[in-house]
Amino acid sequence: MRLLLIEDEQRLSTTIKKGFIEDGFAVDAALDGEEGQYLAETENYDLIVLDIMLPKKDGVSICRELRQKNIITPIIMLTAKSTIEDKITGLENGADDYLTKPFSFSELRARIQALLRRSQSNLASVLKINDLELDPLKHSVSRQDKKILLTQKEFAILEYLMRHQDEVVTRTMIVEHVWDYNFESMSNIVDVFIGSLRKKIDRGYNPKLIHTLRGVGYKISTEL
Ligand code: CA
């Protein structure tokens, strides 16, 4: 695994780099935005840790430009501000996750491991449960070989459920994953989308695959 760290605080950079090297990563560290972007564009990384406040070029611009150039390496942003607007700006510009300073190394490590797991499983082929199939690359869903048309959000929720087959998934987990940020008041919206998904996926088919666990969340499974 090869990681690019773009962080101008020398001490923080050294600490993070040391931690990841101990974990067996190869780490390149850039101390300003221009050098960081240059490395991100010319080298191949499995993941980029990107600070927002950087000399020469800020992290949000770097992230946006990398995405415009079709560089899809997972990016975790480091932000000194904890306002929701700041996080959304990063996510809207193509970041996959964010971490608010100060953070512990173990926190960063956990986030990075989750991101790497996600990006690697994204490469995996078709997801299946019973006679339901979802192809993440073709962005298609079918049941009993009949094509089912889903909206983007329905697709994202179904994909998330299918990646957590037989596990209980809470509304908050779905909101955080599908809308990318935690927005409590949106948890009702999950019920609406699950309702429409159910109509398309389960109505007229057996066994029912989407289950509600009252007061807890949802589960996709061939059995309750
Ligand atoms: Ca900084």
PDB file of N, CA and C and ligand atoms in Angstrom, residues 7-9 51-55 101, ligand 1:
ATOM      1  N   GLU A   7       0.509  17.536   4.012  1.00  0.00           N
ATOM      2  CA  GLU A   7       0.277  18.194   5.311  1.00  0.00           C
ATOM      3  C   GLU A   7       1.481  19.089   5.586  1.00  0.00           C
ATOM      4  N   ASP A   8       1.197  20.366   5.885  1.00  0.00           N
ATOM      5  CA  ASP A   8       2.312  21.308   6.048  1.00  0.00           C
ATOM      6  C   ASP A   8       2.839  21.404   7.467  1.00  0.00           C
ATOM      7  N   GLU A   9       2.105  20.875   8.436  1.00  0.00           N
ATOM      8  CA  GLU A   9       2.631  20.930   9.805  1.00  0.00           C
ATOM      9  C   GLU A   9       3.662  19.823   9.965  1.00  0.00           C
ATOM     10  N   ASP A  51      -4.557  17.693   3.778  1.00  0.00           N
ATOM     11  CA  ASP A  51      -4.921  18.797   4.666  1.00  0.00           C
ATOM     12  C   ASP A  51      -5.615  19.884   3.839  1.00  0.00           C
ATOM     13  N   ILE A  52      -6.534  20.637   4.459  1.00  0.00           N
ATOM     14  CA  ILE A  52      -7.217  21.696   3.692  1.00  0.00           C
ATOM     15  C   ILE A  52      -6.376  22.977   3.647  1.00  0.00           C
ATOM     16  N   MET A  53      -5.908  23.418   4.817  1.00  0.00           N
ATOM     17  CA  MET A  53      -5.132  24.664   4.870  1.00  0.00           C
ATOM     18  C   MET A  53      -3.681  24.354   4.569  1.00  0.00           C
ATOM     19  N   LEU A  54      -3.248  24.718   3.371  1.00  0.00           N
ATOM     20  CA  LEU A  54      -1.892  24.396   2.930  1.00  0.00           C
ATOM     21  C   LEU A  54      -1.253  25.609   2.263  1.00  0.00           C
ATOM     22  N   PRO A  55       0.067  25.763   2.377  1.00  0.00           N
ATOM     23  CA  PRO A  55       0.716  26.824   1.610  1.00  0.00           C
ATOM     24  C   PRO A  55       0.676  26.503   0.113  1.00  0.00           C
ATOM     25  N   LYS A 101      -9.232  17.985  13.006  1.00  0.00           N
ATOM     26  CA  LYS A 101      -8.090  18.117  13.911  1.00  0.00           C
ATOM     27  C   LYS A 101      -8.565  18.672  15.250  1.00  0.00           C
TER      28      LYS A 101
HETATM   29 CA    CA B   1      -2.294  22.985   7.440  1.00  0.00          CA
END
